[in-house]
Coordinates of C-alpha atoms and ligand atoms in Angstrom, one line a residue:
X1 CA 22.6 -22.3 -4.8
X2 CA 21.4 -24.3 -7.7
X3 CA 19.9 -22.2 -10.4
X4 CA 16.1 -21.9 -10.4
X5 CA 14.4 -21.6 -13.9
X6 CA 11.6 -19.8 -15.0
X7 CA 8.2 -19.9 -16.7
X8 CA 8.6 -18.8 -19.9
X9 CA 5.5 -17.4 -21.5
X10 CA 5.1 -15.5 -25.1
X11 CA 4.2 -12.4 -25.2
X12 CA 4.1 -11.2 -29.0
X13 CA 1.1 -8.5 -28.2
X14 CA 4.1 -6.4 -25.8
X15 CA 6.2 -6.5 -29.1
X16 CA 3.1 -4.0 -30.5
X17 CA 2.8 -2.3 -27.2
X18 CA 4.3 0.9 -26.5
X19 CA 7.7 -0.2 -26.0
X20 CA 10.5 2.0 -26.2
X21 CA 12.8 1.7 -29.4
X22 CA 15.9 3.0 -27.3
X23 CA 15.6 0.1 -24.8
X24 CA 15.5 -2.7 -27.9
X25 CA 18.6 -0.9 -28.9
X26 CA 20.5 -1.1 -25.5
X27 CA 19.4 -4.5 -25.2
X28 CA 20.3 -5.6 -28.5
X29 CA 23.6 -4.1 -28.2
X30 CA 24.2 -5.6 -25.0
X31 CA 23.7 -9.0 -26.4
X32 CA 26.0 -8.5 -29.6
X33 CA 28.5 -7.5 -27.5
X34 CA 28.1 -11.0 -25.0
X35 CA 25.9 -10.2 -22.5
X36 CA 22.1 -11.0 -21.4
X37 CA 20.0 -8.3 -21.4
X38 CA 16.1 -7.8 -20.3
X39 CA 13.5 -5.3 -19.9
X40 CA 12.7 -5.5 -16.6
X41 CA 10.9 -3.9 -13.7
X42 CA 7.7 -1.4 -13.8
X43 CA 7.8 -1.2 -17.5
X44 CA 7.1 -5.1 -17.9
X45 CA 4.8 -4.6 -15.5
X46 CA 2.8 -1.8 -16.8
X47 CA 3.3 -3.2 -20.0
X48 CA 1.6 -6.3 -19.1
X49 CA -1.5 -3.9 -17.3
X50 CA -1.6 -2.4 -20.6
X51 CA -0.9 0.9 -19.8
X52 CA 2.5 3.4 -20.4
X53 CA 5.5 2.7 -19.0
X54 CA 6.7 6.1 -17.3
X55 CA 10.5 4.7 -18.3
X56 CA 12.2 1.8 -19.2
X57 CA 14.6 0.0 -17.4
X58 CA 17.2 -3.1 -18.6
X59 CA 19.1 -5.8 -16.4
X60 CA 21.9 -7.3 -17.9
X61 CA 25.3 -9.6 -16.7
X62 CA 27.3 -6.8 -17.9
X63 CA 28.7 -4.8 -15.0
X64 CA 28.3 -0.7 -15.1
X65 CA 31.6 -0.3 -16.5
X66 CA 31.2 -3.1 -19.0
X67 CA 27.9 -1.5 -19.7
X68 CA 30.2 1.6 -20.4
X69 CA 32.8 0.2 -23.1
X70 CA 29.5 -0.7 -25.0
X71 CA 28.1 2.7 -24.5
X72 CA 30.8 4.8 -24.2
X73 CA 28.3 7.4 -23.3
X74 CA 26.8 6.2 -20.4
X75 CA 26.9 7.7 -17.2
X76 CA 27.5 5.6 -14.4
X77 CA 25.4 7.1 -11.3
X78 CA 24.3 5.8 -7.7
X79 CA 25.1 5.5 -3.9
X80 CA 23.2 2.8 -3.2
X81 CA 24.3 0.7 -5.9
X82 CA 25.8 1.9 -9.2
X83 CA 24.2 1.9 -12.3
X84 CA 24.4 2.5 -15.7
X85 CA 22.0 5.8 -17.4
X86 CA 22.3 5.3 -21.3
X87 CA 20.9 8.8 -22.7
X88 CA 19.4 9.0 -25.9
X89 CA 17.9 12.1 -27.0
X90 CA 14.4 12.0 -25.4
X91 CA 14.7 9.2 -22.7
X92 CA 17.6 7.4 -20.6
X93 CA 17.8 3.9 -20.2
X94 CA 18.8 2.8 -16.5
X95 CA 21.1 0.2 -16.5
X96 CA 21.0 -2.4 -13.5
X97 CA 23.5 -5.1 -13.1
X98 CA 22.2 -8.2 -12.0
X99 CA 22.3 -8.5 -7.8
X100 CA 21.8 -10.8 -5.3
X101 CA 20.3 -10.9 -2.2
X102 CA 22.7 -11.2 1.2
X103 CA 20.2 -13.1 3.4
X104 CA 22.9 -15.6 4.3
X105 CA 23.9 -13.8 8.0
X106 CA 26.1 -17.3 8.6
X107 CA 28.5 -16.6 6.1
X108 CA 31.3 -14.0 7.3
X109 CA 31.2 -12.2 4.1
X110 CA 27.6 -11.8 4.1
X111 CA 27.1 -11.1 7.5
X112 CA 28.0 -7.3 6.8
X113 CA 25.3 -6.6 4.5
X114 CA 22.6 -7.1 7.5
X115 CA 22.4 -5.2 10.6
X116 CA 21.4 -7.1 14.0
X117 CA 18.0 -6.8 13.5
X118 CA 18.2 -8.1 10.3
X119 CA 18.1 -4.8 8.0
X120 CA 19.6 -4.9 4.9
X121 CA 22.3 -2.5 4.3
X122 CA 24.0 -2.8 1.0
X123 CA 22.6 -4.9 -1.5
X124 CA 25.4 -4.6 -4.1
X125 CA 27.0 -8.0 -4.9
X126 CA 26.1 -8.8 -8.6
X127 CA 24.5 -12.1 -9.2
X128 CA 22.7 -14.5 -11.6
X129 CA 19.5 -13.8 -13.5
X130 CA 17.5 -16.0 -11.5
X131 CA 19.1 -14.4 -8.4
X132 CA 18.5 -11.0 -9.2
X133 CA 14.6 -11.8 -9.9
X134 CA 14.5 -13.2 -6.1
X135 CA 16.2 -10.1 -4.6
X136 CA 13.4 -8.1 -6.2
X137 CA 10.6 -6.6 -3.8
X138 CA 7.1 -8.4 -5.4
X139 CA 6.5 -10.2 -7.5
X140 CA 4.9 -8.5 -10.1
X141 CA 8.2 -6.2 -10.2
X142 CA 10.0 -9.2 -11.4
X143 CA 9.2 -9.7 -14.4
X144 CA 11.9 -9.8 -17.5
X145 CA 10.6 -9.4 -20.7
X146 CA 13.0 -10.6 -24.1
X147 CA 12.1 -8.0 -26.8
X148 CA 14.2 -10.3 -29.6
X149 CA 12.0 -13.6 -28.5
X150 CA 8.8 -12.0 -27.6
X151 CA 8.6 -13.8 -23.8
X152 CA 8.0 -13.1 -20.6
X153 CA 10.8 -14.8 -18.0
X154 CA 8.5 -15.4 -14.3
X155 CA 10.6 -16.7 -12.1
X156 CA 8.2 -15.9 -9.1
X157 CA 4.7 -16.3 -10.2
X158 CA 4.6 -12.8 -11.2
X159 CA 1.9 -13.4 -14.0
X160 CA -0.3 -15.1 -12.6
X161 CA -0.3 -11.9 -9.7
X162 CA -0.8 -9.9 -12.7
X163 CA -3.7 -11.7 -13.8
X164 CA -5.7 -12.0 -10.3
X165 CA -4.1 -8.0 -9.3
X166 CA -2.4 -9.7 -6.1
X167 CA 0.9 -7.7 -4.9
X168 CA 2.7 -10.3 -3.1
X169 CA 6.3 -10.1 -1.8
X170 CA 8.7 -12.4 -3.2
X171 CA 9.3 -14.8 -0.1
X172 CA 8.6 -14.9 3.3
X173 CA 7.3 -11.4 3.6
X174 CA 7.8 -10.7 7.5
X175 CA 11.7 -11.4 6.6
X176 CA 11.2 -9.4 3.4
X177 CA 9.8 -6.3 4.9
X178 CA 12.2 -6.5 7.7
X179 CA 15.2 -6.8 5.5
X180 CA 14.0 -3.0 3.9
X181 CA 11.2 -1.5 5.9
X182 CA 10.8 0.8 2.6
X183 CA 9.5 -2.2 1.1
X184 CA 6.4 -1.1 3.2
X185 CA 5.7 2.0 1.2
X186 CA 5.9 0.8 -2.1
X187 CA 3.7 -2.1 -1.2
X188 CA 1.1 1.0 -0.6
X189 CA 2.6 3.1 -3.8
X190 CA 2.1 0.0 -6.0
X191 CA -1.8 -1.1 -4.3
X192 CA -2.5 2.4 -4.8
X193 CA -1.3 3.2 -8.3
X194 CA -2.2 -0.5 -10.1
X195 CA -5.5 -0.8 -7.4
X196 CA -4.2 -4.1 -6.8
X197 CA -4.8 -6.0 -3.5
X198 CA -2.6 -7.0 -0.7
X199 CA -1.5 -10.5 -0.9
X200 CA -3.0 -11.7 3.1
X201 CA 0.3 -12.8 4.0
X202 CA 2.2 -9.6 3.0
X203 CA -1.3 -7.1 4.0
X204 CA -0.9 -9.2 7.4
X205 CA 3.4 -8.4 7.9
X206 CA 2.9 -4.8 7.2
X207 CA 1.9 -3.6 10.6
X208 CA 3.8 -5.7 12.9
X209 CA 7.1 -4.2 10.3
X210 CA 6.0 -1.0 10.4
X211 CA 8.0 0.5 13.3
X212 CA 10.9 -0.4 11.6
X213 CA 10.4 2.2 9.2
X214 CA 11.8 5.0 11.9
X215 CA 15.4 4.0 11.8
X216 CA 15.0 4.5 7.5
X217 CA 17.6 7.7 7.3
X218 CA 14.9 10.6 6.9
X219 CA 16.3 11.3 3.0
X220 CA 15.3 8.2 1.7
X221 CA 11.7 8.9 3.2
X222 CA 11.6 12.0 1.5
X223 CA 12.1 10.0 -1.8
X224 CA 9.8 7.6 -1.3
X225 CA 6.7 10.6 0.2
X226 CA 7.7 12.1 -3.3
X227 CA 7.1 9.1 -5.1
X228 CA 4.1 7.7 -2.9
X229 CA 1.8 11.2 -3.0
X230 CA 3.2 12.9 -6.5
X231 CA 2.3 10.6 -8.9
X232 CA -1.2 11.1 -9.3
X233 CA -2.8 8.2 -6.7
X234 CA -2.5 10.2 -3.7
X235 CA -5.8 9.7 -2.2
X236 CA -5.7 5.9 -2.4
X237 CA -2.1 5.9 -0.7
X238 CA -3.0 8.0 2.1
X239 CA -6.2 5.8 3.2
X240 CA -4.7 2.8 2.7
X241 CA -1.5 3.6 4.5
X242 CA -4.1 4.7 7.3
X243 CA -5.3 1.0 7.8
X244 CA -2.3 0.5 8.9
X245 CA -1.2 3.7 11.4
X246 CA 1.6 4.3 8.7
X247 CA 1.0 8.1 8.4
X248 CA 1.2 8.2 12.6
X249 CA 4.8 6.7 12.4
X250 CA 5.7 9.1 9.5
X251 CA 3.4 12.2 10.1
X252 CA 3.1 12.3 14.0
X253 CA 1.1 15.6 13.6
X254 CA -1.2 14.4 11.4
X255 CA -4.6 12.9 11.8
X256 CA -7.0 10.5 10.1
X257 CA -10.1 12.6 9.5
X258 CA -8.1 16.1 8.3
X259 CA -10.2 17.1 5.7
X260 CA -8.0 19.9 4.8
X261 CA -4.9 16.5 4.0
X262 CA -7.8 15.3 2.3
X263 CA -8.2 17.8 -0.2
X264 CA -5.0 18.7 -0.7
X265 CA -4.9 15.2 -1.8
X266 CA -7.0 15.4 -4.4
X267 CA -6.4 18.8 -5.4
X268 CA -2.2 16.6 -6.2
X269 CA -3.9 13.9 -8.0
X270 CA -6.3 16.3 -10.1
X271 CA -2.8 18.5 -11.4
X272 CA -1.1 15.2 -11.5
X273 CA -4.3 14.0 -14.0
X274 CA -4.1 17.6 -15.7
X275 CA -0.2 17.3 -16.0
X276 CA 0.4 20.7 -14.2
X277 CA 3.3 21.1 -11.8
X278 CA 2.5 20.4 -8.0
X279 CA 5.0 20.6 -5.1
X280 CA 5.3 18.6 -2.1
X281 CA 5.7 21.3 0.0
X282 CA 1.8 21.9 0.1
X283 CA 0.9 18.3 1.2
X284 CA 3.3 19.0 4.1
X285 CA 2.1 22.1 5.0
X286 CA -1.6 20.6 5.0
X287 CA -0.3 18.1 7.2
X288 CA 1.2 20.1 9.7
X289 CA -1.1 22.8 9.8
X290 CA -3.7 21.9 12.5
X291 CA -0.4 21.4 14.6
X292 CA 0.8 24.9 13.6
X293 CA -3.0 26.1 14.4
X294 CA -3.2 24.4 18.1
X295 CA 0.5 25.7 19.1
X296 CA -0.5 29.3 17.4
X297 CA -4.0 29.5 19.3
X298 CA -1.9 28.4 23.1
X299 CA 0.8 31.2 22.7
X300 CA 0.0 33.7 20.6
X301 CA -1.2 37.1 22.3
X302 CA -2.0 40.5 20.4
X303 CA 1.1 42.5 20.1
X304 CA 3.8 39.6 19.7
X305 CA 1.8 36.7 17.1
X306 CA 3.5 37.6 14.2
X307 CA 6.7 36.2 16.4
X308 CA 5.0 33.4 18.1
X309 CA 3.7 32.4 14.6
X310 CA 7.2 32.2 13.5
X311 CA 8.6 30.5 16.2
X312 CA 5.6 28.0 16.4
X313 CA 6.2 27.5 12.4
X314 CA 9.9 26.9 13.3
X315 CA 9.1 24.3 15.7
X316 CA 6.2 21.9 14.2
X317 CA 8.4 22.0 10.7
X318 CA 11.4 20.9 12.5
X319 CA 9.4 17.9 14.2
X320 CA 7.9 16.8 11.4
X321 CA 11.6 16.9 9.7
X322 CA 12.7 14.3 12.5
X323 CA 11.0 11.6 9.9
X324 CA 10.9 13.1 6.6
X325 CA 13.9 15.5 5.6
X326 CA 12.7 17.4 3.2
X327 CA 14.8 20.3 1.4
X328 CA 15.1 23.8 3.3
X329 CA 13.3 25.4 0.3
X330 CA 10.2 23.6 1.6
X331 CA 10.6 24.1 4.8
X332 CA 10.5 27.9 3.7
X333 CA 7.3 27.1 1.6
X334 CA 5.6 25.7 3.8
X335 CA 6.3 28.9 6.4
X336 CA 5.6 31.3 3.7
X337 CA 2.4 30.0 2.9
X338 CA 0.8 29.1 6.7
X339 CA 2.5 33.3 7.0
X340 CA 0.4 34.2 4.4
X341 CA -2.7 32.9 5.8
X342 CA -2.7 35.7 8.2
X343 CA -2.3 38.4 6.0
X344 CA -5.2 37.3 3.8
X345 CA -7.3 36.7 6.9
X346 CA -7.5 40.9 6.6
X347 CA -9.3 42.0 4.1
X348 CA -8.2 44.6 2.5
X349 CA -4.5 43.5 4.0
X350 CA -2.0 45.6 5.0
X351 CA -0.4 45.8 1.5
X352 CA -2.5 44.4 -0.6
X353 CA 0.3 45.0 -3.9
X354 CA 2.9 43.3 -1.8
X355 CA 0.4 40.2 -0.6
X356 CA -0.3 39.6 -3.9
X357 CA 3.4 40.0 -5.7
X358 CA 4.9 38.1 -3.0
X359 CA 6.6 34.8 -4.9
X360 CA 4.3 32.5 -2.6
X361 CA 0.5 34.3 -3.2
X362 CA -0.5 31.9 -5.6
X363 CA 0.1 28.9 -3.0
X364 CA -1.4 30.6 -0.2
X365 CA -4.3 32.1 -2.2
X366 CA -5.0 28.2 -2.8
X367 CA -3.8 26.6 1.0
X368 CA -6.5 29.3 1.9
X369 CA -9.3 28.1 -0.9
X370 CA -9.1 24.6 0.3
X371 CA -9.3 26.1 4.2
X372 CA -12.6 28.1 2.6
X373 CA -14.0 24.3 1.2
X374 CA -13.5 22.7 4.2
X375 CA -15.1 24.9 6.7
X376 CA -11.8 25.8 8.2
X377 CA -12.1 29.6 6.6
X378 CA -15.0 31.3 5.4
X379 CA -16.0 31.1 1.9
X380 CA -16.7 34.5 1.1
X381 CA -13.3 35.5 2.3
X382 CA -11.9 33.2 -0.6
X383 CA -13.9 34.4 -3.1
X384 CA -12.8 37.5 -2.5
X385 CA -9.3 36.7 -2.7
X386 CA -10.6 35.2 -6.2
X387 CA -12.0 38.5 -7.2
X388 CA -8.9 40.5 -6.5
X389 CA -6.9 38.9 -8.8
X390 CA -9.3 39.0 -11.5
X391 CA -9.8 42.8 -10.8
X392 CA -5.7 43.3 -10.3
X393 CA -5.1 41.3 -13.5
X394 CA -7.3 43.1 -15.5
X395 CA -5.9 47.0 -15.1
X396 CA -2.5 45.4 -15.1
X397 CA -1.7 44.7 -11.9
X398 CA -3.0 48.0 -10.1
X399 CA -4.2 47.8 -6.4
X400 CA -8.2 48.1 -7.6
X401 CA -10.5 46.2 -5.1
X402 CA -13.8 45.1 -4.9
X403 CA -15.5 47.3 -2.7
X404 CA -17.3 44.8 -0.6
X405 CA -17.2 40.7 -0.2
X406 CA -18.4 39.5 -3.4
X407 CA -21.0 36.9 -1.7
X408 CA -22.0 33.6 -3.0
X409 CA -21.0 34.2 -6.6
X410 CA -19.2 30.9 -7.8
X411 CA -15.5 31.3 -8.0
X412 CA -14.2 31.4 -11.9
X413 CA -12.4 27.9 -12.2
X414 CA -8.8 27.9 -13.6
X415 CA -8.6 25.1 -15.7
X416 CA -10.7 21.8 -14.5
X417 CA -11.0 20.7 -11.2
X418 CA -9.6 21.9 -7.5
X419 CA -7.3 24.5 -6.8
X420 CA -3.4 24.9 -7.7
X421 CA -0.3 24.1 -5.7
X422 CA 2.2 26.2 -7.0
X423 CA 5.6 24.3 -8.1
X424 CA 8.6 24.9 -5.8
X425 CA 11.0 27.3 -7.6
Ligands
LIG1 P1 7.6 2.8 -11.1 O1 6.8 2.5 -12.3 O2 6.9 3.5 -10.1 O3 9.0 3.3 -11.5 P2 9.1 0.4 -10.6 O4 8.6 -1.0 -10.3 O5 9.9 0.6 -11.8 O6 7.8 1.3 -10.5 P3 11.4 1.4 -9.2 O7 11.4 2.0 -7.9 O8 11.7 2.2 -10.4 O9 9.9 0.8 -9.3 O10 12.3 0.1 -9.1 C1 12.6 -0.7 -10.3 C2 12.6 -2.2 -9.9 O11 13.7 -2.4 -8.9 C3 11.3 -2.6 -9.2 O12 10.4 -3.0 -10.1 C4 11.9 -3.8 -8.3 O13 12.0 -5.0 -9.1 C5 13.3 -3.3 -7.9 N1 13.3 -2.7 -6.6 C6 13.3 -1.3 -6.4 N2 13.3 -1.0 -5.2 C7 13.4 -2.2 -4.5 C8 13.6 -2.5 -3.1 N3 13.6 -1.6 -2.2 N4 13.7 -3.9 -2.8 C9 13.7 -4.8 -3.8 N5 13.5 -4.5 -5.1 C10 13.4 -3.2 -5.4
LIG2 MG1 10.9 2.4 -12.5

């Protein structure tokens, strides 16, 4: 393939933005030691949108174990493909030799990178600069940027993107999509976090794709949920994942209008904003949970629903897992805190010393708060959870309870905003 050039456009206000020192110095080592070397990626991107870059990644000619003899201290990680992690003392550099796409399914070599239908499965053959900006996903994520000269390389029309807050797929974007369905969800994780639009020709592949996303190995998913709802734009991914009926390939249980999803949501996005720990697991278990309810409500009779809880639990977690794999300690979460709910539908509970000193109070306390706000539990029974603590935390920890429901008083707010998802241990 001939080489295609790019636009090259100078950039001196990125050489005053916030860009990191330690990526200058692993590109300015690469170079003296032979090699090209770029800023490339989200960070260019983000850079160019003005805001932070949440890290810094470089492309370069240099394989990762040339990559090595120039920092001897790099680590050289990856299944997918193998790359290069240059630690410094706050921050580590990743790496990426420049690759190449395998589209070519006539040529015997490259006919083993694409499955029959088309699905990419290794995309690890280095190439050219150009090459590697055409094998990138859109084109706004495309972008190299030349710290020493002060330009921007756009190979792919990437600025301009920028500019009118388009995310377009690099190519025909039916072949794109289908070539790695994940593609899909970061075309929803990127809309969502820059609130850019869907280019019509990529917004129109997506649902016609979207099927392809269930033969995507269930770990990878998991990666991708993580990155899709935990970085602070939750709320805008889930609705506009719903235009297209993404969550009912990924979430069968789930449904549109489940207010509770909703505000666990937000309740993600407000820590996320607040830079407070949040966990998965109790998006998940918001999800699931009017399954868990219906399945409970069918089989459960007096003297054996602790059981039948258990068992249903068992059962709507493992379905769900059929799509998203997500670690066992969630999957024991997520059970601990829809177990929970039961014991702090008594009031007092059983044991009320042991329901609150039990490692996963502090998530159910709030799973049961956002059940009080939207109409699924009652208020008062909340608030009254609210008031123990305060009581309990106040004599050190002793079992002293408000003698009666404490009624509309307003809950004391922790902090701004919703309630807490505890972290995962
Ligand atoms: P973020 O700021 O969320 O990290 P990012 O654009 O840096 O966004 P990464 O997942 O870190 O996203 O990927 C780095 C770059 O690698 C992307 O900008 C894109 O150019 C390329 N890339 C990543 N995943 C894919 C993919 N599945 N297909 C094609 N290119 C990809
Ligand atoms: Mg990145």
């Amino acid at each position: 393939m001939t080489e295609r050039k790019p636009v090259r456009v100078a950039h001196p206000d990125l050489a005053e933005a916030k860009v990191s020192a330690n990526a200058v110095t692993v590109v300015d080592s690469l170079r003296n030691a032979g090699y090209q070397a770029y800023l490339v990626g989200g960070c260019v991107r983000d850079l160019l949108l003005g805001g932070t870059p949440k890290d810094f990644d470089v492309a370069t000619d240099a394989t990762p174990q040339e990559v090595k003899t120039v920092f001897p201290r790099a680590r050289l990680i990856g299944r997918r493909f193998r790359i290069a992690h240059v630690r410094f003392r706050r921050e580590f550099i990743e790496v990426s030799t420049f690759r190449r796409r395998n589209e070519d399914d006539d040529d015997q070599a490259d006919a083993n990178h694409l499955s029959a239908d088309g699905v990419l499965l290794s995309d690890n053959v280095y190439g050219t600069l150009d090459e590697d900006a055409f094998r990138r996903d859109f084109t706004v994520n495309a972008l190299y940027y030349d710290p020493v000269e002060d330009t921007v390389l756009d190979y792919t029309s990437g600025l301009e993107d920028i500019e009118t807050r388009t995310l377009r797929t690099i190519g025909e974007p039916e072949e794109r999509l289908r070539e790695d369905p994940v593609r899909i969800l970061r075309a929803m994780r990127f809309a969502a976090k820059l609130g850019f639009d869907l280019d019509p020709g990529t917004r129109d592949a997506i649902a016609p794709m979207s099927e392809l996303l269930t033969a995507i190995p269930p770990a990878r998913l998991f990666d991708e949920f993580n990155k899709l709802f935990m970085n602070g734009h939750a709320v805008a991914a889930w609705s506009l994942m719903w235009e297209f009926g993404l969550p009912e390939i990924l979430f069968p249980l789930s449904e549109e209008d489940d207010g509770l999803v909703r505000a666990a949501l937000e309740s993600t996005d407000g820590r996320v904003a607040e830079d407070k720990p949040v966990t998965p697991g109790f998006l998940l278990a918001a999800m699931c949970w009017p399954e868990f309810q219906r399945r409970t409500a069918l089989s459960a009779t007096a003297n054996n629903a602790a059981d039948e809880r258990l068992k249903a639990a068992h059962s709507v977690i493992g379905e769900q897992q059929l799509t998203i794999a997500f670690p066992r300690r969630l999957s024991m979460f997520i059970r601990d805190v829809w177990r929970l709910q039961s014991s702090l539908e008594r009031r007092p509970p059983r044991n009320l010393k042991r329901t609150l000193a039990h490692p996963r109070f502090r998530a159910a306390y709030d799973f049961l708060v956002l059940r009080a706000e939207t109409g699924e539990a009652d208020p008062e029974l909340a608030q009254w959870w609210t008031d123990v603590q305060e009581t309990s935390g106040e004599d050190g920890g002793s079992t002293a309870v408000p003698s009666r429901p404490a009624g509309r008083r307003r809950r004391r707010r922790r902090g701004r905003g919703r309630p807490n998802p505890e972290p995962a241990p």
